[in-house]
CSV table of C-alpha atoms and ligand atoms in Angstrom, one decimal:
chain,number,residue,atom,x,y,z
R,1,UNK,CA,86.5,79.6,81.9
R,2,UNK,CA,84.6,82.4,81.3
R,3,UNK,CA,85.0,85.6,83.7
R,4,UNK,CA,81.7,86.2,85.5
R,5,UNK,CA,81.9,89.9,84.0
R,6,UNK,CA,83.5,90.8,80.6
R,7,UNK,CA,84.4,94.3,80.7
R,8,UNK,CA,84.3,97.2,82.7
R,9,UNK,CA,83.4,101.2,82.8
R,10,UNK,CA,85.6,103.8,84.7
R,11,UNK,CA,83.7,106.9,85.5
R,12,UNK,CA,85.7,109.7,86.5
R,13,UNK,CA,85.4,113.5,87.5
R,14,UNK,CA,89.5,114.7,87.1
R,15,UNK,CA,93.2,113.7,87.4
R,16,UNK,CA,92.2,110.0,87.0
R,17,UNK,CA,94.5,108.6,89.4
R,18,UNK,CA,92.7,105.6,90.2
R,19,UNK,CA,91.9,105.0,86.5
R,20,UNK,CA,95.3,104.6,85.6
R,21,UNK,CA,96.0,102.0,88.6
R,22,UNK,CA,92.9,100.2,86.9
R,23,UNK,CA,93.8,100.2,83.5
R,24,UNK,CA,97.5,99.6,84.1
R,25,UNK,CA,96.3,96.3,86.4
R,26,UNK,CA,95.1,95.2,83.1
R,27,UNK,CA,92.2,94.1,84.5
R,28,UNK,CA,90.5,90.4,83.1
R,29,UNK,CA,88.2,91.5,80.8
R,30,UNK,CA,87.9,95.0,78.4
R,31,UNK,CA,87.7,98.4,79.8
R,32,UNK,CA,85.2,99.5,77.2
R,33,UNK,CA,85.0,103.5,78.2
R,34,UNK,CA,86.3,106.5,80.3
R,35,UNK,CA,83.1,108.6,81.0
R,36,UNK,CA,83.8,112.4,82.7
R,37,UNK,CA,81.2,114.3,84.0
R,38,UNK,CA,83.9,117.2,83.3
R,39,UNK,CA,84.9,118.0,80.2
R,40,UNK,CA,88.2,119.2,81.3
R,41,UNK,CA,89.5,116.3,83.5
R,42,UNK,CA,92.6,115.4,83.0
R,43,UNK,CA,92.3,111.7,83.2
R,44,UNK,CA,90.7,111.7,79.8
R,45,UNK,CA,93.7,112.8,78.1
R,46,UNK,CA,95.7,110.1,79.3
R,47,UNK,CA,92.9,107.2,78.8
R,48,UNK,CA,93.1,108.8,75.0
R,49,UNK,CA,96.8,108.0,74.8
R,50,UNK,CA,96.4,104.7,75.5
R,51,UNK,CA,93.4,103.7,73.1
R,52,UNK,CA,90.7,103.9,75.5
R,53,UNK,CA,87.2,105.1,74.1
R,54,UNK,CA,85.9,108.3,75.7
R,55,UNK,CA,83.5,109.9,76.9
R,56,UNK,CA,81.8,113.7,78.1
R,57,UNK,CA,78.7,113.6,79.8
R,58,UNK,CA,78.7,117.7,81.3
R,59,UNK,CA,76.2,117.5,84.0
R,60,UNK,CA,76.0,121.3,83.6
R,61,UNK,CA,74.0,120.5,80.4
R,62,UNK,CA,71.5,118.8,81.7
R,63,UNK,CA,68.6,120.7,84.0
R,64,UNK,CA,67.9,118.0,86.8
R,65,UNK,CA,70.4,115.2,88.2
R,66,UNK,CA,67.6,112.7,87.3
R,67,UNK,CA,68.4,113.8,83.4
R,68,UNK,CA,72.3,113.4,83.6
R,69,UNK,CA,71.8,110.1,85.3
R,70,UNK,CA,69.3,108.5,82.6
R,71,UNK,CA,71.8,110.1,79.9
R,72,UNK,CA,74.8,108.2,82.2
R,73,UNK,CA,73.0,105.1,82.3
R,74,UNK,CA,72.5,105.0,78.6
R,75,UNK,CA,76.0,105.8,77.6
R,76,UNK,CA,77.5,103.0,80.0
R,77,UNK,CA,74.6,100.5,78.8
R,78,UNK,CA,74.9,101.2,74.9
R,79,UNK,CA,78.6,100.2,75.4
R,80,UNK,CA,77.7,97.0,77.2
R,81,UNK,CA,79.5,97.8,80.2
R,82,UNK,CA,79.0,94.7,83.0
R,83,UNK,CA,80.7,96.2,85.9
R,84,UNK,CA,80.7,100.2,86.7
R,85,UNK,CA,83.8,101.6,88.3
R,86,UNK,CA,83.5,104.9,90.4
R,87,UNK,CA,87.1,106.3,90.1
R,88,UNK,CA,86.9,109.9,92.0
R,89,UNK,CA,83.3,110.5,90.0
R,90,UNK,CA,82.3,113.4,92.8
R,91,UNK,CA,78.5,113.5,92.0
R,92,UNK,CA,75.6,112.1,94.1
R,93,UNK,CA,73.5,109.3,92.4
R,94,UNK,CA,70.4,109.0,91.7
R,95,UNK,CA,68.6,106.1,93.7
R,96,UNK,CA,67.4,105.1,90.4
R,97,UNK,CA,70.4,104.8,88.7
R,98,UNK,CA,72.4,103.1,92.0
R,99,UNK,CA,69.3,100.6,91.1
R,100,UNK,CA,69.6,100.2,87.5
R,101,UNK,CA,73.2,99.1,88.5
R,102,UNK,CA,72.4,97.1,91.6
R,103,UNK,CA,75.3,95.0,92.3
R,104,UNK,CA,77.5,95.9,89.7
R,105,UNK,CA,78.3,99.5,91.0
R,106,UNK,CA,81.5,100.1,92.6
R,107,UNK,CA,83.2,103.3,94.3
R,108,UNK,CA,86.2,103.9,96.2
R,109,UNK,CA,86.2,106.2,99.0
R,110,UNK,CA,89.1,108.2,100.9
R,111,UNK,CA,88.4,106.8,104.2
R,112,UNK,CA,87.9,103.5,106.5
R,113,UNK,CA,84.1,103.7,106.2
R,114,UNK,CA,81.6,104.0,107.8
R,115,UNK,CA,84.2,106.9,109.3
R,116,UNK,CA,84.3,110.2,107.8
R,117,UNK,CA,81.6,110.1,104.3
R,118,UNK,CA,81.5,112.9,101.8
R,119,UNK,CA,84.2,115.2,100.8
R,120,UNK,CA,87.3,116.3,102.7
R,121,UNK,CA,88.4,113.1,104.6
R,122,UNK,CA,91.7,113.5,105.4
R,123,UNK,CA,90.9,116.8,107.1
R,124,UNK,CA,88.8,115.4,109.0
R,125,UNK,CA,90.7,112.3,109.9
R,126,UNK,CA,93.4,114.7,110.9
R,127,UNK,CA,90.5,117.2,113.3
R,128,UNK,CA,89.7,113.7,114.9
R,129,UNK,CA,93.1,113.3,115.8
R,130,UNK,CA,92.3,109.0,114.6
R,131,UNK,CA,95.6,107.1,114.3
R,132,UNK,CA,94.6,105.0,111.4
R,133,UNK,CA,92.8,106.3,108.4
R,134,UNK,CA,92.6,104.3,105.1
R,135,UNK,CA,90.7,104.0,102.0
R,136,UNK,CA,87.1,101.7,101.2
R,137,UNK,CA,86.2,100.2,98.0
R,138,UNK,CA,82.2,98.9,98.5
R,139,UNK,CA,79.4,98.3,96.0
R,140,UNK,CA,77.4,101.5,95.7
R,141,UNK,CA,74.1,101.5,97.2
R,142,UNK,CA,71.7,104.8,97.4
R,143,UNK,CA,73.1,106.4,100.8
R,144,UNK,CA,76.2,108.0,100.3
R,145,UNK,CA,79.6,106.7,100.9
R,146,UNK,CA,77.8,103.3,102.1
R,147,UNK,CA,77.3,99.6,100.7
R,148,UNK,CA,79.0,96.1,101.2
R,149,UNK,CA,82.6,96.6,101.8
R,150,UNK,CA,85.1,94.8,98.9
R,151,UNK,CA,88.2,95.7,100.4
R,152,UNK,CA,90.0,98.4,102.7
R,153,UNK,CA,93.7,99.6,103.5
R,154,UNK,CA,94.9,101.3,106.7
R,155,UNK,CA,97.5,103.5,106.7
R,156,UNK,CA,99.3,105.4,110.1
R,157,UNK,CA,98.4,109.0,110.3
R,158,UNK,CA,101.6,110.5,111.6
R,159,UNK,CA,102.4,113.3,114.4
R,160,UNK,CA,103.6,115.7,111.6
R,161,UNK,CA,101.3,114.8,108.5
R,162,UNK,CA,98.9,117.6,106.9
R,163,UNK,CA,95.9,116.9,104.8
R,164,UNK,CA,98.2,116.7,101.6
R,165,UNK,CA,100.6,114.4,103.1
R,166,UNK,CA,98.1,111.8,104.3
R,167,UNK,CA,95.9,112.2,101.1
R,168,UNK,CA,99.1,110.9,99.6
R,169,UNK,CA,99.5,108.0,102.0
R,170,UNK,CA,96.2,106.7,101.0
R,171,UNK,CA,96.2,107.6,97.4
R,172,UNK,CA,99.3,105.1,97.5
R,173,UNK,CA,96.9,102.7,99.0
R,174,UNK,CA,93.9,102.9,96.4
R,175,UNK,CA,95.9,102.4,93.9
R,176,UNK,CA,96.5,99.3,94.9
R,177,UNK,CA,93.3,98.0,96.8
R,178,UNK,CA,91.2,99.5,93.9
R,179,UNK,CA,92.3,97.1,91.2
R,180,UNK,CA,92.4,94.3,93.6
R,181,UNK,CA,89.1,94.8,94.4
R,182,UNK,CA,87.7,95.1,90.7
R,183,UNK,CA,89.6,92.0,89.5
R,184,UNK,CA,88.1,89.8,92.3
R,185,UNK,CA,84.6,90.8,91.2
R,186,UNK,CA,85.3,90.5,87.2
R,187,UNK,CA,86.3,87.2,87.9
R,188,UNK,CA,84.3,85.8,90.0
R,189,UNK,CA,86.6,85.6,93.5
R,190,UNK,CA,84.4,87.9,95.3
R,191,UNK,CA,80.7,88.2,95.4
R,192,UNK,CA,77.7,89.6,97.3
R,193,UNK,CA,75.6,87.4,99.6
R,194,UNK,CA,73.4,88.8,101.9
R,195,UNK,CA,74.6,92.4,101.3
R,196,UNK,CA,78.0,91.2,102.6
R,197,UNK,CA,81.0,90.4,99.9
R,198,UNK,CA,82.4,87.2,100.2
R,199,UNK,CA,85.6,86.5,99.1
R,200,UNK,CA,87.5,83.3,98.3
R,201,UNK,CA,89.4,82.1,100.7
R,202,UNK,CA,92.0,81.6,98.1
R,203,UNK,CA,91.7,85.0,96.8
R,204,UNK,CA,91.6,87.5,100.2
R,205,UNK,CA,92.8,90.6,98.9
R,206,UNK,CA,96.1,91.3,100.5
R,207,UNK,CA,95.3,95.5,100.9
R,208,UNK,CA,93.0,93.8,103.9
R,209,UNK,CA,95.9,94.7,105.8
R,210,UNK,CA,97.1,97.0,108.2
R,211,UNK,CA,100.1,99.1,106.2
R,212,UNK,CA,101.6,100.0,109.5
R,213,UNK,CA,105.2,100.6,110.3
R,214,UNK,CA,106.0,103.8,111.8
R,215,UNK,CA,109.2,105.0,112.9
T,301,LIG,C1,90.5,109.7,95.3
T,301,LIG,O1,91.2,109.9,96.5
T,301,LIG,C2,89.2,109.0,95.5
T,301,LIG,O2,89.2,108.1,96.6
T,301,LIG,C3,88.3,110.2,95.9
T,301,LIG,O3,88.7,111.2,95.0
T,301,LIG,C4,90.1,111.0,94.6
T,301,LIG,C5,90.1,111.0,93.1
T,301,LIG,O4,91.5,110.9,92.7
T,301,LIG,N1,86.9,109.9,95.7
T,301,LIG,C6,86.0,110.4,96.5
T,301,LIG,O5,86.2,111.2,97.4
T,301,LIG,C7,84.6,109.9,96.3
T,301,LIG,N2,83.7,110.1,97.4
T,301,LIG,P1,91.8,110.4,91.3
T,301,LIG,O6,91.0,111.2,90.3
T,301,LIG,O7,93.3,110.7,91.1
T,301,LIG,O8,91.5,108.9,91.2
């Protein structure tokens, strides 16, 4: 049966952490491009390696944010690319482009959203003295950090931790709710309906889950 999406696009802004947990899922369907926003991130090395196509589109050469996202959108349309796949991409969207990809847009976020948007989550998980901080994966719609939720991990936030250690514990976590995620929407398992994602009730990702256990 033919997947509901064919390939894929990873759009990245450094190490690429989360783009290696995608491409090593092997993911049904083609990964047809890496697309950095940075020339130097790292994660475009190690896509190279492996025989994925790449890509440099420097927002610094581009004079408005509406400019790099048209040139964005045409890079990730002329290579046919169904399903776009925000993998620590740290620019704001354009509500035009989020548009253009309406539904087929997703990102994955160091936090349990709707808590703590923007940058420097675990910091701010840790000032808020919460107990259980996580990671979201949710379509991408024009507010920032927001959109239909695919799938979420929890992880405990421990007496001792600093920022580092718990950016570790959830890092651990994306890497395996992200690729859960974009394999239920590539084939089909989950979808939007009424701005909500529905899953299968065959396929409910098992990162829905609280990854408790504390000593
Ligand atoms: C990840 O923790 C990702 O969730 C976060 O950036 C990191 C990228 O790491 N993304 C955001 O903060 C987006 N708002 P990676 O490059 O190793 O995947």
């Amino acid at each position: 049966m033919k997947n509901p999406m064919d390939n894929y696009v990873i759009l990245i802004s450094g190490r690429g952490s989360n783009m290696q947990a995608l491409i090593d899922a092997k993911l049904p369907g083609t990964c047809v491009g890496v697309i950095s926003n940075r020339p130097g991130a790292a994660g475009l090395a190690w896509a190279a390696e492996r025989g994925v196509s790449t890509a440099v589109i420097d927002h610094k050469a581009f004079p408005s944010r509406e400019a790099f996202d048209v040139a964005l959108a045409e890079e990730i349309d002329r290579r046919g690319a169904e399903l776009v796949l925000l993998a620590g991409f740290m620019r704001v969207l354009t509500e035009a482009f989020v548009q253009r990809f309406n539904g087929r847009l997703v990102n994955i976020h160091p936090s349990l959203l709707p808590a703590f948007p923007g940058l420097h989550t675990h910091e701010t998980a840790l000032k808020t003295g919460v107990r259980i901080h996580g990671c979201t994966v949710h379509f991408v719609t024009p507010a920032l950090d927001c959109g239909p939720i695919v799938v979420q991990a929890a992880v405990p936030v421990l007496p001792d931790d600093d920022a580092d250690q718990l950016a570790a514990r959830v890092l651990a976590q994306e890497h395996l709710v992200y690729p859960q995620a974009a394999r239920g929407i590539l084939n089909g398992h989950c979808r939007l309906v009424d701005h909500r994602v529905v899953w299968d009730s065959d396929a409910t990702p098992a990162g829905d889950a609280l990854r408790v256990p504390v000593a």
